[in-house]
Coordinates of C-alpha atoms in Angstrom, one line a residue:
M27 CA -26.8 -12.8 23.8
E28 CA -28.4 -11.4 27.0
G29 CA -27.7 -13.1 30.3
G30 CA -26.3 -16.1 28.5
R31 CA -29.5 -16.5 26.5
K32 CA -29.7 -16.1 22.7
V33 CA -32.2 -13.4 21.8
N34 CA -31.4 -12.9 18.2
E35 CA -29.3 -14.3 15.4
F36 CA -28.4 -13.5 11.8
S37 CA -26.9 -15.3 8.8
L38 CA -24.8 -14.3 5.9
K39 CA -26.1 -17.2 3.7
P40 CA -25.9 -17.6 0.8
K41 CA -22.7 -15.6 0.7
R42 CA -19.5 -17.6 0.3
W43 CA -16.2 -17.1 2.2
C44 CA -14.2 -17.9 -0.9
S45 CA -15.8 -15.0 -2.9
R46 CA -14.1 -11.6 -2.7
D47 CA -17.3 -9.9 -3.8
D48 CA -19.4 -11.7 -1.1
I49 CA -16.8 -10.8 1.5
E50 CA -17.0 -7.1 0.6
E51 CA -20.8 -7.2 0.8
A52 CA -20.7 -9.0 4.1
R53 CA -18.3 -6.3 5.4
D54 CA -20.7 -3.6 4.3
L55 CA -23.6 -5.3 6.1
C56 CA -21.6 -5.7 9.3
I57 CA -20.6 -2.0 9.3
Q58 CA -24.2 -1.0 8.6
G59 CA -25.5 -3.2 11.3
H60 CA -23.0 -1.8 13.8
R61 CA -24.0 1.7 13.0
Q62 CA -27.7 0.9 13.3
G63 CA -27.4 -1.2 16.4
S64 CA -29.3 -4.1 14.7
W65 CA -28.8 -6.4 11.8
P66 CA -30.0 -4.7 8.6
T67 CA -33.2 -6.1 7.2
P68 CA -33.0 -7.4 3.6
Q69 CA -33.2 -4.5 1.2
S70 CA -35.6 -4.9 -1.6
R71 CA -34.0 -4.0 -4.9
R72 CA -35.7 -1.1 -6.5
T73 CA -36.5 -0.8 -10.2
V74 CA -35.4 2.6 -11.5
A75 CA -38.4 4.8 -12.0
S76 CA -39.4 5.3 -15.6
G77 CA -38.7 9.1 -15.4
S78 CA -35.2 8.6 -14.1
D79 CA -32.2 9.2 -16.2
W80 CA -28.6 8.0 -15.9
S81 CA -27.3 11.2 -14.2
E82 CA -29.9 10.8 -11.4
L83 CA -28.9 7.1 -10.9
A84 CA -25.2 8.1 -10.8
E85 CA -25.7 10.8 -8.1
A86 CA -27.9 8.5 -6.0
C87 CA -25.2 5.8 -6.1
I88 CA -22.4 8.2 -5.4
A89 CA -24.2 9.5 -2.3
D90 CA -24.6 5.9 -1.1
I91 CA -21.0 5.0 -1.7
K92 CA -19.8 8.0 0.3
L93 CA -21.9 6.8 3.2
R94 CA -20.6 3.3 3.1
I95 CA -16.9 3.7 2.1
C96 CA -14.8 6.2 4.0
K97 CA -11.4 5.7 2.4
E98 CA -11.2 8.0 -0.7
G99 CA -8.8 5.6 -2.5
S100 CA -11.2 2.7 -2.1
R101 CA -14.1 4.5 -3.7
A102 CA -12.3 6.7 -6.3
H103 CA -12.7 4.5 -9.3
S104 CA -16.4 3.8 -8.9
I105 CA -17.2 7.4 -8.3
N106 CA -15.2 8.4 -11.3
D107 CA -17.0 5.9 -13.5
L108 CA -20.4 7.0 -12.2
R109 CA -19.7 10.7 -12.6
K110 CA -17.7 10.8 -15.8
R111 CA -19.1 7.9 -17.7
I112 CA -22.4 6.4 -16.6
A113 CA -23.9 9.8 -15.9
Q114 CA -23.3 10.7 -19.6
F115 CA -25.2 7.7 -20.9
R116 CA -28.3 8.4 -23.0
G117 CA -31.4 6.4 -23.4
P118 CA -33.4 4.3 -20.9
V119 CA -31.8 3.2 -17.7
E120 CA -31.4 -0.6 -18.2
A121 CA -29.1 -3.3 -16.8
R122 CA -28.2 -4.5 -20.2
R123 CA -26.7 -1.1 -21.0
L124 CA -24.4 -1.4 -18.0
Q125 CA -23.4 -4.9 -19.0
A126 CA -22.5 -3.7 -22.5
W127 CA -20.4 -1.0 -21.0
V128 CA -18.4 -3.5 -19.0
L129 CA -17.9 -5.7 -22.1
E130 CA -16.2 -2.8 -23.9
H131 CA -13.1 -4.4 -22.2
D132 CA -12.1 -7.9 -23.2
P133 CA -11.5 -9.9 -19.9
R134 CA -8.8 -11.9 -21.6
L135 CA -6.7 -8.9 -22.6
Q136 CA -7.9 -6.1 -20.3
L137 CA -8.9 -7.8 -17.1
K138 CA -7.8 -4.9 -14.8
S139 CA -10.2 -2.5 -16.5
F140 CA -12.9 -5.2 -16.9
N141 CA -12.7 -5.9 -13.1
R142 CA -12.9 -2.2 -12.3
R143 CA -16.1 -1.8 -14.2
I144 CA -17.5 -4.9 -12.5
E145 CA -16.7 -3.2 -9.2
T146 CA -18.7 -0.1 -10.3
L147 CA -21.7 -2.3 -11.2
S148 CA -21.4 -4.0 -7.8
Q149 CA -21.5 -0.6 -6.1
I150 CA -24.7 0.3 -8.0
H151 CA -26.2 -3.1 -7.0
R152 CA -25.3 -2.6 -3.3
S153 CA -26.8 0.9 -3.3
G154 CA -30.2 -0.7 -4.0
Q155 CA -30.8 1.4 -7.1
M156 CA -30.9 -1.5 -9.5
D157 CA -30.9 -5.3 -9.2
L158 CA -27.8 -6.4 -11.1
T159 CA -27.5 -9.9 -9.7
A160 CA -27.8 -11.8 -13.0
E161 CA -25.5 -9.4 -14.8
L162 CA -22.8 -9.5 -12.2
Q163 CA -22.8 -13.3 -12.1
R164 CA -22.6 -13.5 -15.9
L165 CA -19.7 -11.0 -16.1
R166 CA -17.8 -12.6 -13.2
D167 CA -18.0 -16.0 -14.9
M168 CA -16.2 -14.5 -17.9
R169 CA -13.0 -13.9 -16.0
P170 CA -10.0 -16.1 -16.9
K171 CA -9.6 -19.2 -14.6
G172 CA -7.0 -21.8 -13.8
A173 CA -3.8 -21.7 -15.9
A174 CA -5.1 -18.8 -18.0
E175 CA -5.5 -16.7 -14.9
K176 CA -1.9 -17.6 -13.6
I177 CA -0.4 -16.6 -17.0
R178 CA -2.4 -13.4 -17.0
K179 CA -1.3 -12.4 -13.5
A180 CA 2.4 -13.1 -14.4
S181 CA 2.2 -11.1 -17.6
S182 CA 0.3 -8.1 -16.1
M183 CA 2.5 -7.6 -13.0
R184 CA 4.2 -4.2 -13.3
V185 CA 7.9 -4.7 -13.9
R186 CA 9.8 -2.8 -11.2
V187 CA 12.8 -0.6 -11.7
I188 CA 15.4 -1.5 -9.1
P189 CA 18.4 0.8 -8.9
T190 CA 21.8 -0.3 -7.5
D191 CA 22.6 1.0 -4.0
E192 CA 25.4 3.1 -5.5
D193 CA 23.1 4.8 -8.0
L194 CA 20.4 5.4 -5.4
Q195 CA 22.9 6.9 -3.0
H196 CA 24.3 9.1 -5.7
W197 CA 20.8 10.4 -6.5
L198 CA 19.9 10.9 -2.9
D199 CA 23.1 12.9 -2.2
R200 CA 22.1 15.4 -4.8
L201 CA 18.5 16.1 -3.7
E202 CA 17.7 19.2 -1.7
P203 CA 17.3 18.6 2.1
F204 CA 13.5 18.1 2.3
H205 CA 13.3 15.6 -0.6
Q206 CA 16.5 13.9 0.4
W207 CA 15.0 13.2 3.9
V208 CA 11.7 12.0 2.5
F209 CA 13.0 9.7 -0.2
G210 CA 15.9 8.7 2.1
C211 CA 13.4 7.4 4.7
I212 CA 11.4 5.5 2.2
A213 CA 14.5 3.9 0.7
T214 CA 16.3 3.2 4.0
Y215 CA 13.3 1.5 5.6
G216 CA 11.3 0.2 2.6
L217 CA 8.2 2.1 3.5
R218 CA 5.0 2.2 1.6
P219 CA 5.0 6.0 0.8
H220 CA 1.9 6.8 2.9
E221 CA 3.5 5.1 6.0
L222 CA 6.0 7.9 6.3
W223 CA 3.2 10.4 7.3
H224 CA 2.2 8.1 10.2
A225 CA 5.6 6.8 11.3
E226 CA 6.3 7.4 14.9
G227 CA 10.0 7.9 14.8
I228 CA 13.4 6.2 14.7
D229 CA 14.8 4.9 18.0
R230 CA 18.5 4.9 19.1
Q231 CA 19.1 1.5 17.5
G232 CA 18.0 2.9 14.1
W233 CA 14.6 1.1 13.9
I234 CA 11.5 2.9 12.6
S235 CA 8.0 2.3 14.1
I236 CA 5.0 2.1 11.8
P237 CA 1.6 2.1 13.5
G238 CA -1.5 0.1 12.5
D239 CA -4.8 1.1 14.0
M240 CA -6.4 1.9 10.6
K241 CA -3.8 4.6 10.0
T242 CA -1.8 2.5 7.5
K243 CA -2.5 -0.5 5.2
T244 CA -1.4 -3.1 7.7
S245 CA -0.8 -3.7 11.4
E246 CA 2.0 -2.2 13.5
H247 CA 5.5 -3.2 12.5
F248 CA 9.1 -2.2 13.0
A249 CA 11.9 -2.1 10.5
P250 CA 15.7 -1.7 10.6
A251 CA 17.7 0.7 8.5
I252 CA 19.3 -1.1 5.5
P253 CA 22.0 0.2 5.1
E254 CA 22.4 1.5 8.6
A255 CA 24.8 4.2 7.4
W256 CA 22.0 6.1 5.6
V257 CA 20.4 7.1 9.0
E258 CA 23.3 9.4 9.7
R259 CA 24.2 10.2 6.1
Y260 CA 20.8 11.7 5.5
G261 CA 20.0 12.9 9.0
L262 CA 16.9 10.7 9.2
R263 CA 16.8 10.5 13.0
E264 CA 18.5 13.8 13.7
N265 CA 16.0 15.8 11.6
W266 CA 13.0 13.7 12.3
D267 CA 10.9 16.2 14.2
Q268 CA 11.6 19.1 11.9
V269 CA 11.1 17.4 8.5
H270 CA 8.4 15.0 9.5
G271 CA 6.5 18.0 10.7
Q272 CA 7.1 19.8 7.4
L273 CA 5.8 16.7 5.5
N274 CA 2.6 16.6 7.5
A275 CA 2.0 20.3 7.2
R276 CA 2.6 20.3 3.4
W277 CA 0.2 17.4 2.7
K278 CA -2.3 16.8 5.5
V279 CA -3.7 13.4 6.3
R280 CA -7.5 13.5 6.9
F281 CA -9.3 11.2 9.3
A282 CA -12.9 10.0 9.6
E283 CA -14.4 8.3 12.6
V284 CA -16.2 5.0 12.0
S285 CA -17.8 3.2 14.9
G286 CA -15.4 5.0 17.3
V287 CA -12.3 4.3 15.2
K288 CA -10.3 7.0 13.4
I289 CA -9.5 5.9 9.8
A290 CA -7.1 7.7 7.6
V291 CA -9.1 8.4 4.4
N292 CA -6.7 10.0 2.0
N293 CA -3.5 7.9 2.2
V294 CA -3.6 7.4 -1.6
A295 CA -3.8 11.2 -2.2
V296 CA -0.8 12.1 0.0
S297 CA 1.3 9.3 -1.5
N298 CA 0.4 10.6 -5.0
A299 CA 1.7 14.0 -4.0
L300 CA 5.2 12.6 -4.0
Y301 CA 4.8 11.4 -7.6
K302 CA 3.6 14.8 -8.6
E303 CA 6.7 16.4 -7.2
F304 CA 8.6 15.1 -10.2
Q305 CA 6.2 17.0 -12.5
R306 CA 5.4 20.1 -10.6
K307 CA 8.8 20.7 -9.0
G308 CA 10.9 19.3 -11.8
L309 CA 12.5 16.9 -9.4
K310 CA 15.4 15.1 -11.0
K311 CA 14.4 11.5 -11.7
L312 CA 16.6 8.5 -11.0
W313 CA 16.8 6.1 -14.0
A314 CA 17.7 2.5 -13.8
P315 CA 17.4 -0.7 -16.0
I316 CA 14.1 -2.4 -16.0
A317 CA 14.3 -5.5 -13.7
D318 CA 12.8 -8.0 -16.1
G319 CA 13.3 -6.8 -19.6
E320 CA 15.2 -4.4 -21.8
G321 CA 15.6 -0.6 -21.6
M322 CA 15.5 2.0 -18.8
D323 CA 12.7 3.6 -16.8
W324 CA 12.6 6.1 -13.9
V325 CA 12.4 4.9 -10.3
R326 CA 9.0 5.6 -8.7
P327 CA 8.7 6.1 -5.0
Y328 CA 7.2 2.6 -4.5
D329 CA 10.1 1.1 -6.4
L330 CA 12.3 2.2 -3.4
R331 CA 10.3 -0.2 -1.3
H332 CA 11.1 -3.0 -3.7
A333 CA 14.7 -2.0 -3.7
Y334 CA 14.8 -2.3 0.1
A335 CA 13.4 -5.9 -0.2
I336 CA 16.2 -6.8 -2.6
R337 CA 18.8 -5.1 -0.4
C338 CA 17.6 -7.0 2.6
A339 CA 18.0 -10.3 0.7
T340 CA 21.5 -9.5 -0.4
S341 CA 23.2 -7.2 2.1
V342 CA 25.9 -8.4 4.4
E343 CA 24.1 -6.5 7.2
T344 CA 21.2 -9.0 7.0
A345 CA 23.1 -12.2 6.5
E346 CA 21.6 -13.7 9.6
A347 CA 18.0 -12.8 8.7
F348 CA 15.5 -14.9 6.8
D349 CA 12.6 -14.1 4.5
D350 CA 10.0 -14.3 7.3
D351 CA 12.0 -11.7 9.3
M352 CA 12.2 -9.4 6.3
A353 CA 8.5 -9.8 5.5
T354 CA 7.7 -8.8 9.1
W355 CA 9.9 -5.7 8.8
M356 CA 7.9 -4.7 5.7
G357 CA 4.5 -5.4 7.1
H358 CA 3.3 -8.2 4.8
G359 CA 3.3 -12.0 4.7
V360 CA 6.2 -14.2 3.7
D361 CA 4.2 -15.4 0.6
V362 CA 3.8 -11.9 -0.6
H363 CA 7.4 -11.2 0.1
R364 CA 8.7 -14.1 -2.0
R365 CA 6.1 -13.9 -4.8
I366 CA 6.0 -10.2 -5.4
Y367 CA 9.1 -8.5 -3.9
L368 CA 11.8 -11.2 -4.4
R369 CA 10.5 -11.7 -7.9
W370 CA 13.0 -9.1 -9.1
L371 CA 16.0 -10.7 -7.4
S372 CA 18.3 -12.2 -10.0
S373 CA 19.3 -15.9 -9.5
S374 CA 23.0 -15.0 -9.1
R375 CA 22.3 -12.6 -6.2
R376 CA 19.8 -15.0 -4.7
K377 CA 22.5 -17.7 -4.7
E378 CA 25.0 -15.4 -3.0
A379 CA 22.5 -14.5 -0.3
L380 CA 21.8 -18.2 0.4
Q381 CA 25.5 -19.0 0.7
R382 CA 26.0 -16.2 3.2
R383 CA 23.2 -17.5 5.4
R384 CA 24.8 -21.0 5.4
G385 CA 28.1 -19.5 6.7
Q386 CA 29.9 -19.6 3.3
G387 CA 30.1 -15.8 3.1
V388 CA 31.4 -13.1 5.5
A389 CA 28.8 -11.2 7.4
V390 CA 29.6 -7.8 8.9
N391 CA 27.3 -5.5 10.8
A392 CA 24.6 -8.2 11.0
I393 CA 21.2 -6.8 12.0
Q394 CA 20.3 -7.5 15.6
S395 CA 16.8 -8.2 16.8
H396 CA 14.7 -5.2 17.6
T397 CA 14.6 -5.0 21.4
A398 CA 13.6 -2.3 23.8
P399 CA 16.5 0.2 24.5
V400 CA 18.5 -0.5 27.7
A401 CA 17.9 2.0 30.5
L402 CA 20.8 4.5 30.9
P403 CA 22.2 5.7 34.3
D404 CA 20.8 9.1 35.3
D405 CA 24.0 10.9 34.5
I406 CA 24.3 9.5 31.0
T407 CA 22.0 11.1 28.5
P408 CA 21.2 9.8 25.0
D409 CA 23.1 12.8 23.6
L410 CA 26.2 12.0 25.5
L411 CA 26.0 8.4 24.4
E412 CA 25.6 9.4 20.8
M413 CA 28.6 11.8 21.1
A414 CA 30.7 9.0 22.6
R415 CA 29.8 6.7 19.7
K416 CA 30.8 9.3 17.1
L417 CA 34.2 9.9 18.9
K418 CA 34.9 6.2 19.0
A419 CA 34.1 5.8 15.3
A420 CA 36.5 8.7 14.6
G421 CA 39.3 7.0 16.6
L422 CA 39.4 9.7 19.2
V423 CA 38.3 7.5 22.2
S424 CA 40.1 4.4 23.4
T425 CA 38.1 1.5 25.0
S426 CA 41.2 -0.4 26.2
A427 CA 41.6 -0.8 30.0
G428 CA 44.4 1.0 32.0

C-alpha cells in the first residue's frame, strides 16, 4: 500500500493453513521476501545436471539450508542426513532413490525417523535443486491417520522419570556448588534447560523472569519458586550474578541477526552441554521409578521441568492456583500442560490436589500473584529488609506492639 492505494499483492495459494509443511514453506517465503524487499518470484525447479553426483547435491542443499534457517537445532537433522547419508549415495541422482531411502523406515512403527527423512526431502525440494512434489505428497499420505495416529502418539511419548521432592532435595544437597545452583534453578522454577542462560534474575518475592524476544522457545513469562524454601537453601537469588555469569562463560550462547532481530541459534547445544556433564564430569545421577511402567531410570535435566509441573499440581504452596496459572508460569498453553505434563500425575495425587482447591484440604504458604515489588522508604534498603525477615524467621525479632 502506498498513500492508501494498493500497488502490489501476493498470494500463498495453493498452500493450506492446516498443513504444517505448507506453513513452514510460507514462513521461508515471507522471510526471503522481507530480506529482498519484494515478494519472491516463483522458483523454477531445477533438474539435476547429468554430471552431478550426490555429494554435490548435498553440499548445494546444505548451503541453502544455512542461509534460510538460522537456528542450529532446527537444521541439524537435515544437514546431518545430507552430509552423512545422502552424500554417500552411489549411482544417478534420482528422486526415486530418495523416496526409497525414506521408506527404509516403516511409518507405522518408526514414524519419528520416517518424518525426519521426509523433512530432509522437503529441504532438498525447497532448495530448488530437485522437484520432489510428487514424492513428498506420496510419502506424507502414508502417515498414520485418525485413531491409528492417536494410538501411535500415546505409545511413542517418552515416559518421564519423576523423582519425589525428598529424593530430589537429597540429590541436590550433595552436588558441588556450581551444579547444585544450575540444577537447583531448573528444578525450583521448572525451566526448559536453555532458559536458564537467558533468565533475567530472581526478584525479592522469589519469582524468576524468562524473556521472549527470540531468545527462548516461547514469549516472556514469570514463575514462582516451588518450593519457596529452595531459593535460600541453594542460594539461587544470593548467588545469581556469580553463578549465572559462570554458566554463560562456560557455554556461550551465540546470536544471529535476522531482519533486525537477534535470534539465539545454539540453545539446543548449550542445553545438551548439561546432559554431557553426566558423562564427562562423572556427575552422580539421580535415579527414580519410571512414571508409567516398571523399573528405574536416571532423571534427565528436562525431567526436572516435568517434576515442577507435578509439584505445582500437588503442593500446598499452590493450593489456590489452577492449571491455567501453572501453564502460564511454565510458558506453554493449558492444553499442553494437561496433556503432556500432567500425564504423569497419578490419580490419587490428582484427587488430593482437587480436594485442596475446593477447600477440603489445608493450604499453607499459598503462592501469591506476581506483582511489582512495593517501593521502599529511602532509609530501608533491600538488604536490611532481607536481614529483618531472617531475624524474624529465627525468632529474634518481635512484631508485637508496645
